[in-house]
Tab-separated table of C-alpha atoms and ligand atoms in Angstrom:
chain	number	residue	atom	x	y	z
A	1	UNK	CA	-17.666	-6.670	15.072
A	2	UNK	CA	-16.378	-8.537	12.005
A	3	UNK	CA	-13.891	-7.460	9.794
A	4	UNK	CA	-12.555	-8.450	6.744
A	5	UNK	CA	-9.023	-7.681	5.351
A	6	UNK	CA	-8.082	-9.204	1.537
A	7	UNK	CA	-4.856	-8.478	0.786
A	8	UNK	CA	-3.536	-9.237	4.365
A	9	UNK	CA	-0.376	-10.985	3.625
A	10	UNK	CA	1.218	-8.304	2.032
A	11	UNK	CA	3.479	-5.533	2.854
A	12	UNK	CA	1.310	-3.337	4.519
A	13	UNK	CA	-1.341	-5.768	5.162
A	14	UNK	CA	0.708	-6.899	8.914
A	15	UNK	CA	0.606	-3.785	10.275
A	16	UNK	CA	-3.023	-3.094	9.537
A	17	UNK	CA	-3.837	-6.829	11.830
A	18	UNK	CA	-1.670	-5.719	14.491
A	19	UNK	CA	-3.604	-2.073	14.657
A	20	UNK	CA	-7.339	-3.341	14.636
A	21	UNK	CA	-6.092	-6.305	17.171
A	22	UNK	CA	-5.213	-3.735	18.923
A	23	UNK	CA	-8.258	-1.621	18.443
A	24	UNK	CA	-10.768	-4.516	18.495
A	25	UNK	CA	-9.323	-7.445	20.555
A	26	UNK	CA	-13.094	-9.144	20.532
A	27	UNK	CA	-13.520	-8.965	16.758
A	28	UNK	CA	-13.561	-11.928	14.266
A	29	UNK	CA	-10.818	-10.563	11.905
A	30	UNK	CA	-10.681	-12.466	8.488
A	31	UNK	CA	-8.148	-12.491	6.367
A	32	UNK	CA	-8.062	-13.315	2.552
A	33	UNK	CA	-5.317	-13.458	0.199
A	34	UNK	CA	-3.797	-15.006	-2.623
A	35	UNK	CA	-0.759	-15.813	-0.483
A	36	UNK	CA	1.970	-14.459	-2.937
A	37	UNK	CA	4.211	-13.667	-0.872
A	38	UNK	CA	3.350	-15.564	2.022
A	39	UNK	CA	6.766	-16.677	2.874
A	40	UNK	CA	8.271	-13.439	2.406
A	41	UNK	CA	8.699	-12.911	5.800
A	42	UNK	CA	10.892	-10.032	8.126
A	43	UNK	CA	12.337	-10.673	11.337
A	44	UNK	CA	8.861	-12.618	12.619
A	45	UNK	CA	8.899	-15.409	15.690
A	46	UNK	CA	5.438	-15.911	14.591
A	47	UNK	CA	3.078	-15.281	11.291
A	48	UNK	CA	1.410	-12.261	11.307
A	49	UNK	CA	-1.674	-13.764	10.512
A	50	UNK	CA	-1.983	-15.011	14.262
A	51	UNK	CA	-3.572	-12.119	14.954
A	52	UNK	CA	-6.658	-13.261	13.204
A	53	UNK	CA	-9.631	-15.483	14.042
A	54	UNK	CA	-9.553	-17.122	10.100
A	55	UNK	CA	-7.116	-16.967	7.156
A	56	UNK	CA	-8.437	-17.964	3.761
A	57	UNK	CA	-6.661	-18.564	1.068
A	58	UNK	CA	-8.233	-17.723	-2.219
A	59	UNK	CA	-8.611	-15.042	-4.921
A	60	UNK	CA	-10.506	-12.130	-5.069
A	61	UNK	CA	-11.310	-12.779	-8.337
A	62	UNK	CA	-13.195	-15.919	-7.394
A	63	UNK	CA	-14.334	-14.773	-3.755
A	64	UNK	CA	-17.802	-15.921	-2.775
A	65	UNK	CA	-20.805	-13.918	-1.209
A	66	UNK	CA	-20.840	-16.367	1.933
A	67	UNK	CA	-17.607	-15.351	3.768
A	68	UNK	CA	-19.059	-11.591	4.053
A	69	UNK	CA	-22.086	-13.130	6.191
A	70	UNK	CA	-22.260	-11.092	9.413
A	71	UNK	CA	-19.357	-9.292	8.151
A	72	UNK	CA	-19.206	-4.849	9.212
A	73	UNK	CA	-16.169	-3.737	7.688
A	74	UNK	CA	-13.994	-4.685	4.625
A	75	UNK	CA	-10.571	-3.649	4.084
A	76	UNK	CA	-9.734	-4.085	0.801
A	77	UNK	CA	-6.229	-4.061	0.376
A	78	UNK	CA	-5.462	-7.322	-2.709
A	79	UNK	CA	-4.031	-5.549	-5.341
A	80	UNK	CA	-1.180	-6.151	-7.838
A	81	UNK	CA	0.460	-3.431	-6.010
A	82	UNK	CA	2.960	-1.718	-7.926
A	83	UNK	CA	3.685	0.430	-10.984
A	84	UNK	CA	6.565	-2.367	-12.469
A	85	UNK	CA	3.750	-4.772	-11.814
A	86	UNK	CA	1.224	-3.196	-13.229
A	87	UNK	CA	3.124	-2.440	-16.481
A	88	UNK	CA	4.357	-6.363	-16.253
A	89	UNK	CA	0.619	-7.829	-15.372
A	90	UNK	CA	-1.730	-5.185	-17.243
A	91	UNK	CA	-4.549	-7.024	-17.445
A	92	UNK	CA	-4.466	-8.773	-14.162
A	93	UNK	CA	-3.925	-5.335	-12.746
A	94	UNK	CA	-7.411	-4.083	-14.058
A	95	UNK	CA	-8.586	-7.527	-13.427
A	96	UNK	CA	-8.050	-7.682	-9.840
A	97	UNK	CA	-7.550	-4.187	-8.307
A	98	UNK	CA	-10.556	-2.701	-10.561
A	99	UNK	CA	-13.028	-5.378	-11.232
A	100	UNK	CA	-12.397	-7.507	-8.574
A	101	UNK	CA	-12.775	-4.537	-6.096
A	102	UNK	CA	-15.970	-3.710	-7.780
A	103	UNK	CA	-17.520	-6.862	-7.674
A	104	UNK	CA	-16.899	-7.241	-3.904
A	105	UNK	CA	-18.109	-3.484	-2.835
A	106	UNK	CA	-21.663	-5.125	-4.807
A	107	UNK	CA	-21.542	-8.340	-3.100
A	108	UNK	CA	-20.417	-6.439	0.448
A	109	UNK	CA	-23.791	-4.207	-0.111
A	110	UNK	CA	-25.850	-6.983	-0.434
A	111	UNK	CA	-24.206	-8.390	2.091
A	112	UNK	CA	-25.359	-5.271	4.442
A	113	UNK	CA	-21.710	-5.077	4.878
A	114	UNK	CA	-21.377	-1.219	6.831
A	115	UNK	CA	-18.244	0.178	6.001
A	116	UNK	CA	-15.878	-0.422	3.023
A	117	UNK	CA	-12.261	0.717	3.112
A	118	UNK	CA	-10.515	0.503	-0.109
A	119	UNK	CA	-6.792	1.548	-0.106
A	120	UNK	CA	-6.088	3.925	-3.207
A	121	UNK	CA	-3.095	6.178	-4.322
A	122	UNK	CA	-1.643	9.142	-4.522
A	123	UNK	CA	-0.174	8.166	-7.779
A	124	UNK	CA	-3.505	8.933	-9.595
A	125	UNK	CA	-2.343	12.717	-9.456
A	126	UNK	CA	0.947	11.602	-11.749
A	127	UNK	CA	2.126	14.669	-13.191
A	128	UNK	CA	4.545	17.412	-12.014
A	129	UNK	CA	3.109	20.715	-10.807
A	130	UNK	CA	4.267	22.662	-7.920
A	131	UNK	CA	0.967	23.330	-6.742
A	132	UNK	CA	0.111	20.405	-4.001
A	133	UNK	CA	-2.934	18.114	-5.448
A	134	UNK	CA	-6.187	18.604	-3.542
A	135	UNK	CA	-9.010	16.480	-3.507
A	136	UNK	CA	-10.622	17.797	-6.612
A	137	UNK	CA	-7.423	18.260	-8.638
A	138	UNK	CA	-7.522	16.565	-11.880
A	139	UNK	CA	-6.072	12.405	-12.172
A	140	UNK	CA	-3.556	12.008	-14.510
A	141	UNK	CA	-2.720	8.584	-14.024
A	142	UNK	CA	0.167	7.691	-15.831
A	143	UNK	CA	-0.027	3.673	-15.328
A	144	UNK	CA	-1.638	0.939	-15.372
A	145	UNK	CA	-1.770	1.087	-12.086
A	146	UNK	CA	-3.051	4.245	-11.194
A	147	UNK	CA	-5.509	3.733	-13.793
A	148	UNK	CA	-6.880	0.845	-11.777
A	149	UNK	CA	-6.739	2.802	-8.308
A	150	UNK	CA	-9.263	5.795	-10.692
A	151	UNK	CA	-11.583	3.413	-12.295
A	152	UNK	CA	-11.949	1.451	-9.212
A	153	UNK	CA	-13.090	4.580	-6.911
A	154	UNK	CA	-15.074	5.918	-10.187
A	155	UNK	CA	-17.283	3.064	-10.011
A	156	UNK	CA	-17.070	2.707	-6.142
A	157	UNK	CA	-19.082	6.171	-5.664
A	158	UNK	CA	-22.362	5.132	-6.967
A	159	UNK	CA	-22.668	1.836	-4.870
A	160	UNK	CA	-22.615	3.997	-1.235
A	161	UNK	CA	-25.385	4.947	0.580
A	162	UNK	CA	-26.945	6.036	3.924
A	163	UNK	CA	-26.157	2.444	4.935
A	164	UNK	CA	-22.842	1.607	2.675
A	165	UNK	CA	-20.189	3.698	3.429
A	166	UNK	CA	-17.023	3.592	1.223
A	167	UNK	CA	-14.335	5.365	2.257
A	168	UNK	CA	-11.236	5.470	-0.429
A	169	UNK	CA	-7.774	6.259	1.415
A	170	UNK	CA	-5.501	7.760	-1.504
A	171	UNK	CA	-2.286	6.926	0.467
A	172	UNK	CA	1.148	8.247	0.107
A	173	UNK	CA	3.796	6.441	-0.615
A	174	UNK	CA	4.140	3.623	1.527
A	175	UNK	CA	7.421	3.327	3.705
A	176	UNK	CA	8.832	1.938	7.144
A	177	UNK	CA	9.560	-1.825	8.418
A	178	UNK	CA	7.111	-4.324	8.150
A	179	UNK	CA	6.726	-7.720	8.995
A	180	UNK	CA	6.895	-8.348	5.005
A	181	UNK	CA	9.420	-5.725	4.117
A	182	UNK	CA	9.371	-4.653	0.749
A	183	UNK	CA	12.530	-2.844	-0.327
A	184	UNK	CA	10.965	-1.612	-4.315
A	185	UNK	CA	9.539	1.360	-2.592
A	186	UNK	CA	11.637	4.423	-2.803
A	187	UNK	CA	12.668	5.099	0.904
A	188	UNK	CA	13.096	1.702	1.527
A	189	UNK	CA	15.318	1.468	-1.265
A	190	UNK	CA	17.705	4.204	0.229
A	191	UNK	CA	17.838	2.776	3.787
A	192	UNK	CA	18.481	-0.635	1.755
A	193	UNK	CA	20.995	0.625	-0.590
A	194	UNK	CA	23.109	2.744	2.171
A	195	UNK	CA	23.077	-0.495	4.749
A	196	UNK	CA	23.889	-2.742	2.055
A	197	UNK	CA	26.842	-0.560	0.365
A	198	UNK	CA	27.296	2.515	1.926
A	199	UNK	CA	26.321	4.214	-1.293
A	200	UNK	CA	22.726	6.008	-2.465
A	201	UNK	CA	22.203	6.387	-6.087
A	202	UNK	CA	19.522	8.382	-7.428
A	203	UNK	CA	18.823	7.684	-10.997
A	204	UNK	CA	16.958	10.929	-11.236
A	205	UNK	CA	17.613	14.466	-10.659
A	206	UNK	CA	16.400	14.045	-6.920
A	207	UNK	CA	13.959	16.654	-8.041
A	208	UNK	CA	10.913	14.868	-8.337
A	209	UNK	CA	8.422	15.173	-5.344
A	210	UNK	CA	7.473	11.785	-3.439
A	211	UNK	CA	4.440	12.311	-0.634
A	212	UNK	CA	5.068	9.219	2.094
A	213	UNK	CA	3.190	7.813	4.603
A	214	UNK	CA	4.430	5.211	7.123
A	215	UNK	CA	2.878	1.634	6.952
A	216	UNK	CA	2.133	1.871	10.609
A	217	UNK	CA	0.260	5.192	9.962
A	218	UNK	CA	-1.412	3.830	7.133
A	219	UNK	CA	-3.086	1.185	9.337
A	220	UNK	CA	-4.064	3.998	11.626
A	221	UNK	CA	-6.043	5.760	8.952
A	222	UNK	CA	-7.612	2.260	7.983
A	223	UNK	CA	-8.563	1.771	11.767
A	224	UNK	CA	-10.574	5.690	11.353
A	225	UNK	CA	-11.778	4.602	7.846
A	226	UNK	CA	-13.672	1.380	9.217
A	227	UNK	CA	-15.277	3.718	12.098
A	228	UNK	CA	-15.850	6.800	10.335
A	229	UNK	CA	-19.596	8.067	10.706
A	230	UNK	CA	-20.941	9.711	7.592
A	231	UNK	CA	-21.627	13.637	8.987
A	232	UNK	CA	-18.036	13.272	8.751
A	233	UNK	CA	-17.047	13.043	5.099
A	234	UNK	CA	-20.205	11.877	3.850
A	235	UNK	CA	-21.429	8.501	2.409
A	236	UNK	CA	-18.711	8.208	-0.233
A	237	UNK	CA	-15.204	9.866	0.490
A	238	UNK	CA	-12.374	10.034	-1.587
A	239	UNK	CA	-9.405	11.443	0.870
A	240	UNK	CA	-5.675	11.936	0.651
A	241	UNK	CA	-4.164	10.193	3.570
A	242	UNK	CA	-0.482	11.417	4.469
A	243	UNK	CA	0.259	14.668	6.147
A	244	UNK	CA	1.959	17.804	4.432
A	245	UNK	CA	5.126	17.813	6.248
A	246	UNK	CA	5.850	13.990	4.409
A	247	UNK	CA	6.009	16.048	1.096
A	248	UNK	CA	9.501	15.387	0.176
A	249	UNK	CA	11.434	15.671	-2.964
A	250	UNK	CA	13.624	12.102	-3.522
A	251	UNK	CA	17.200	14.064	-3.024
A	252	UNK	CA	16.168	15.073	0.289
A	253	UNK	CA	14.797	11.562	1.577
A	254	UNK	CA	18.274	10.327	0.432
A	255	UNK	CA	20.277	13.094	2.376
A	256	UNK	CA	18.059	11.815	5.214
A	257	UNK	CA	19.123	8.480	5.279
A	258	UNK	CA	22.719	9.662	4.848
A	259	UNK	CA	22.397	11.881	8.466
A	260	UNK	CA	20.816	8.775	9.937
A	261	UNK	CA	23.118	6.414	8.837
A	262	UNK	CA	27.194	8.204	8.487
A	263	UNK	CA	29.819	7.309	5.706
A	264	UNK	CA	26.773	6.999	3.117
A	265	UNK	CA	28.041	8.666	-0.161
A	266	UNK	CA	24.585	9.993	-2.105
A	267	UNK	CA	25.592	10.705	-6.193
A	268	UNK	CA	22.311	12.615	-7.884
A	269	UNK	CA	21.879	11.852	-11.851
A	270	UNK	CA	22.696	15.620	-12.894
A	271	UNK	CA	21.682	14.919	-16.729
A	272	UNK	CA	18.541	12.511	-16.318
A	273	UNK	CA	15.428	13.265	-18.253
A	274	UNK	CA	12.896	15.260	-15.798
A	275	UNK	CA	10.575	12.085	-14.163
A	276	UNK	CA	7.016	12.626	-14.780
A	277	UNK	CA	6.040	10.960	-11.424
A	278	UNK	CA	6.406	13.867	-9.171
A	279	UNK	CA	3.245	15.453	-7.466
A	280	UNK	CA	2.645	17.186	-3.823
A	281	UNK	CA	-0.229	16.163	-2.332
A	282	UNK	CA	-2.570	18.374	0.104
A	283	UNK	CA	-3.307	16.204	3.155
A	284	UNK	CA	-5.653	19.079	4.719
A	285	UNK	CA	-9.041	17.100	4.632
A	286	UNK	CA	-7.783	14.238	6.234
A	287	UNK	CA	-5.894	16.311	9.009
A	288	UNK	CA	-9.281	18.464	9.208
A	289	UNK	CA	-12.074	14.538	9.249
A	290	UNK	CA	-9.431	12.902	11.152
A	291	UNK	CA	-7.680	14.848	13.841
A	292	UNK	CA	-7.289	11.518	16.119
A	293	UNK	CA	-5.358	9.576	13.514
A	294	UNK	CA	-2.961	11.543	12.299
A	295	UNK	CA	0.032	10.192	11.022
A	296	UNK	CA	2.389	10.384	13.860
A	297	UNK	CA	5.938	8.998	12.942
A	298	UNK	CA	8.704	11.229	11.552
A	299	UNK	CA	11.327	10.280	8.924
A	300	UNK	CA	14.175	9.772	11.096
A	301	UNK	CA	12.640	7.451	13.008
A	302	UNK	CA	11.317	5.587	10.460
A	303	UNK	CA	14.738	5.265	8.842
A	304	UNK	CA	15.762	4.243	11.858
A	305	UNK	CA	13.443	1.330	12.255
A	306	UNK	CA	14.101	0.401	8.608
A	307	UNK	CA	17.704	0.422	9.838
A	308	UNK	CA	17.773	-1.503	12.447
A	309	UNK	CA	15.207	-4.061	11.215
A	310	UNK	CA	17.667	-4.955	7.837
A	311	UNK	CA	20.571	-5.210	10.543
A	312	UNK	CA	18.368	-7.879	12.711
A	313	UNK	CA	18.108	-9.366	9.176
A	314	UNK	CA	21.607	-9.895	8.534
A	315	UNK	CA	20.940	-7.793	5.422
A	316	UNK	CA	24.023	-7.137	3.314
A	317	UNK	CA	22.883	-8.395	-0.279
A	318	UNK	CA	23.638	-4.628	-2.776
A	319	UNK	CA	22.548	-6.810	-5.285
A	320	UNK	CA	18.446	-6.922	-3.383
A	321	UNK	CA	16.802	-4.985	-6.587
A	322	UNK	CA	16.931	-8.719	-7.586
A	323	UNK	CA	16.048	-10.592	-4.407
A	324	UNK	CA	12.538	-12.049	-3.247
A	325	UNK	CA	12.379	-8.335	-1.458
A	326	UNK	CA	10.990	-7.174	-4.608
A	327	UNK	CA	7.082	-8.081	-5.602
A	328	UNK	CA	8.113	-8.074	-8.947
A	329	UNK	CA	10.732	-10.792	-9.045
A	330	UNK	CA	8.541	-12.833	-5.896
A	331	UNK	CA	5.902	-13.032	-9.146
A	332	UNK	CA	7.971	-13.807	-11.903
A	333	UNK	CA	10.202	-16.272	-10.364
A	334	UNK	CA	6.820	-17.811	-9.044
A	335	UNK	CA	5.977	-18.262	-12.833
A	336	UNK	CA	9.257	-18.722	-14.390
A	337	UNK	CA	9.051	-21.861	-12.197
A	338	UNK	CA	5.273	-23.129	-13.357
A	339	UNK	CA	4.501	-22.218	-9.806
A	340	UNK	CA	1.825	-19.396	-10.635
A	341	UNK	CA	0.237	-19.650	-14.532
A	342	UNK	CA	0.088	-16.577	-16.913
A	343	UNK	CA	-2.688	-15.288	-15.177
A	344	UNK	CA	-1.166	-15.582	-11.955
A	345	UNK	CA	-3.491	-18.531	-10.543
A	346	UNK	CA	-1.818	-21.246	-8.450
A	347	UNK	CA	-1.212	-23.746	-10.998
A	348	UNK	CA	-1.686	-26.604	-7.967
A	349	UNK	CA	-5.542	-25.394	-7.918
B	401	LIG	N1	2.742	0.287	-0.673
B	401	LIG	C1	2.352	1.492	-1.101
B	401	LIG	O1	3.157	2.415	-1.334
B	401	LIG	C2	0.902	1.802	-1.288
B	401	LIG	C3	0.538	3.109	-1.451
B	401	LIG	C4	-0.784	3.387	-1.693
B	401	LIG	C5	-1.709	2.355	-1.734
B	401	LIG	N2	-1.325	1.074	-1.556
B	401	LIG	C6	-2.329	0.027	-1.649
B	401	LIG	O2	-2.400	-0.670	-0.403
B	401	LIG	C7	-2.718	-2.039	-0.655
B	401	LIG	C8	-1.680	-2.927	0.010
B	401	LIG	O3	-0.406	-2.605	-0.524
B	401	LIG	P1	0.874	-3.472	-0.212
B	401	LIG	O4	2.026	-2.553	-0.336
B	401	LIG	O5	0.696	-4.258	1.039
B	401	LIG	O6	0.864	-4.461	-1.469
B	401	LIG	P2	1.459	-5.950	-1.544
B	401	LIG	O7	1.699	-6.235	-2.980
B	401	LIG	O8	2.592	-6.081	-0.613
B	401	LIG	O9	0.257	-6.819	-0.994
B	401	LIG	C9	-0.893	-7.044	-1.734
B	401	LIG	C10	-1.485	-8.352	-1.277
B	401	LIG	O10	-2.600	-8.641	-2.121
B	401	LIG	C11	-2.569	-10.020	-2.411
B	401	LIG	N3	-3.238	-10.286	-3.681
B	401	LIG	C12	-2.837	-9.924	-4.923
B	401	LIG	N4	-3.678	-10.392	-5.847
B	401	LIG	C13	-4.661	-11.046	-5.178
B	401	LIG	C14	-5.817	-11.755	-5.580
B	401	LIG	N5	-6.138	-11.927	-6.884
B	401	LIG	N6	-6.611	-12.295	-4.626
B	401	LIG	C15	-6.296	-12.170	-3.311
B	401	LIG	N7	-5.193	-11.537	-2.866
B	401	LIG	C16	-4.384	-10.977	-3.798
B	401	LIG	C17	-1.100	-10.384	-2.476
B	401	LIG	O11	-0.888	-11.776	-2.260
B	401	LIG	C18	-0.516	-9.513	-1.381
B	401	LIG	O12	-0.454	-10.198	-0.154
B	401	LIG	C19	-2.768	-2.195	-2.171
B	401	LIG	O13	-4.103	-2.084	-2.608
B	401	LIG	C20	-1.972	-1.040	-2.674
B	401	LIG	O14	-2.336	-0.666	-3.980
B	401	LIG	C21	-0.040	0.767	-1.316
């Protein structure tokens, strides 16, 4: 078995190497990324990308058809992975989530690649509506990237086949402690915020509902994604991959971190303007394809973790919405000093 994982040195990207090492200790896992945030390492005695047989460094925009020879499974997780970032790096955001990701599902057919994982979003649902999004609910993306997550598994559909099976994991929001912690993801924020200053403010109402997922049970779903026979979804499968007891609204993830962590004060923004980024997401199909991988931590504990991880960090910094713990300011500090070019290339290369 041969696997291939873009996008490895990310945030989520760890977790997934540990899981199929785990899964797969004779594989040939192969990583590829861009190495953005390489050095953005949490609480690590040794890279992440041990784990592997082969780390490339390159861009998925440039990848060639020779390093998926022999290859089974792809996990494609590059992406410029964020809604700031996509609003930031439009372009580049269609560029390499959407065309690049297209471009290597053709190349991984040809390749008589087997199984193709790409790692979508819940956030193509956008809009508020108390009824939970299914499946076949209508996409309302409401950024650039969403829009990239919809065009990409638009165009995805047509390439599978008896022999190419693409399976698209529309994820919840991402959360938890990671060897490459990100803290500009809404739980993560909270656990940040109330460690770093005893205080949670929500800019919002705390109305808006956030579905989450778990890194470490994200990388669980990718592990039944890779293996997934097609009686069992069919060739192409779009899924929501969370479970429906993650449904939270943001006040309540907030009041959360406050029982887990005492003296936190939590102030709500009474008189903000609704936020259009609120959905509930169904997670039935996945719980009903994938019985054995069902997401299996809880909040608390993952608060916890998060918790205890930023303490093993030393973290104290309230100021970290501007600290290499965002992608955002990784990328533009990376540019601001000539580092990465306008279109985020290395300009070294
Ligand atoms: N974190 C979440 O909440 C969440 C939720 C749903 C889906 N996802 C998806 O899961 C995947 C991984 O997310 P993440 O949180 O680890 O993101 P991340 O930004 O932490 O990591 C993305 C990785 O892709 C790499 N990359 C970016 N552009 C590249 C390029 N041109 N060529 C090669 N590599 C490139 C980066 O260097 C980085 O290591 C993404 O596709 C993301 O959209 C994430």
């Amino acid at each position: 078995m041969k696997i291939l994982i873009t996008g490895n040195m990310g945030y989520v990207g760890p977790g997934v190497v540990d899981e199929l090492r785990s899964k797969y200790p004779n594989a040939t896992l192969i990583g590829y990324d861009m190495g953005y945030f390489a050095k953005c390492l949490t609480n690590v005695d040794i890279l992440p990308e041990n784990k592997l047989d082969q780390q490339y460094f390159g861009d998925i925009r440039d990848i060639k058809a020779e390093l998926l020879d022999g290859v089974d499974a792809i996990v494609n997780l590059a992406a410029i992975s964020n809604d700031p970032m996509g609003k930031k790096f439009e372009d580049i955001t269609l560029d390499v989530n959407y065309r690049s990701g297209i471009e290597l599902a053709k190349m991984a057919k040809n390749a008589g690649v087997r199984s193709f994982v790409f790692a979508s979003s819940c956030s193509m649902y956008g809009a508020a509506e108390e009824k939970p999004k299914t499946e076949d609910s209508t996409l309302n993306p409401l950024t650039a990237y969403a829009r990239s997550k919809v065009a990409t598994e638009k165009d995805l559909a047509p390439l599978a086949d008896e022999s190419f099976t693409i399976t698209c994991l529309r994820f919840a929001t991402a959360c938890g402690m990671s060897n490459r912690l990100r803290l500009d993801l809404v739980l993560n924020d909270f656990v940040a915020a109330a460690v770093a200053s005893k205080k949670i403010t929500i800019l919002s109402d705390g109305t808006p509902w956030r579905p989450l997922i778990n890194v470490k049970d994200m990388a669980r779903a990718i592990d039944w994604a890779i293996g997934r026979n097609q009686d069992n979804g069919g060739a192409f499968l779009a899924v929501n991959t969370g479970s429906n007891e993650w449904n939270y609204q943001v006040k309540d993830l907030a009041n959360a971190v406050a029982e887990v962590i005492p003296g936190v004060d939590v102030s709500i923004n009474v008189n903000a303007e609704p936020d259009k980024r609120s959905y509930k997401v169904n997670f039935d199909l996945y719980k009903k394809l994938a019985p054995d991988h069902q997401p299996i931590r809880d909040l608390k504990t993952s608060i916890q973790e998060l918790k205890e991880g930023l303490e093993a960090m030393s973290f104290q910094d309230e100021d970290f919405r501007n600290s290499q713990l965002m992608r955002l300011k990784v990328l533009t500090q990376l540019q601001d000093g000539s580092t990465l070019d306008d279109n985020l290339k290395w300009n070294h290369r």
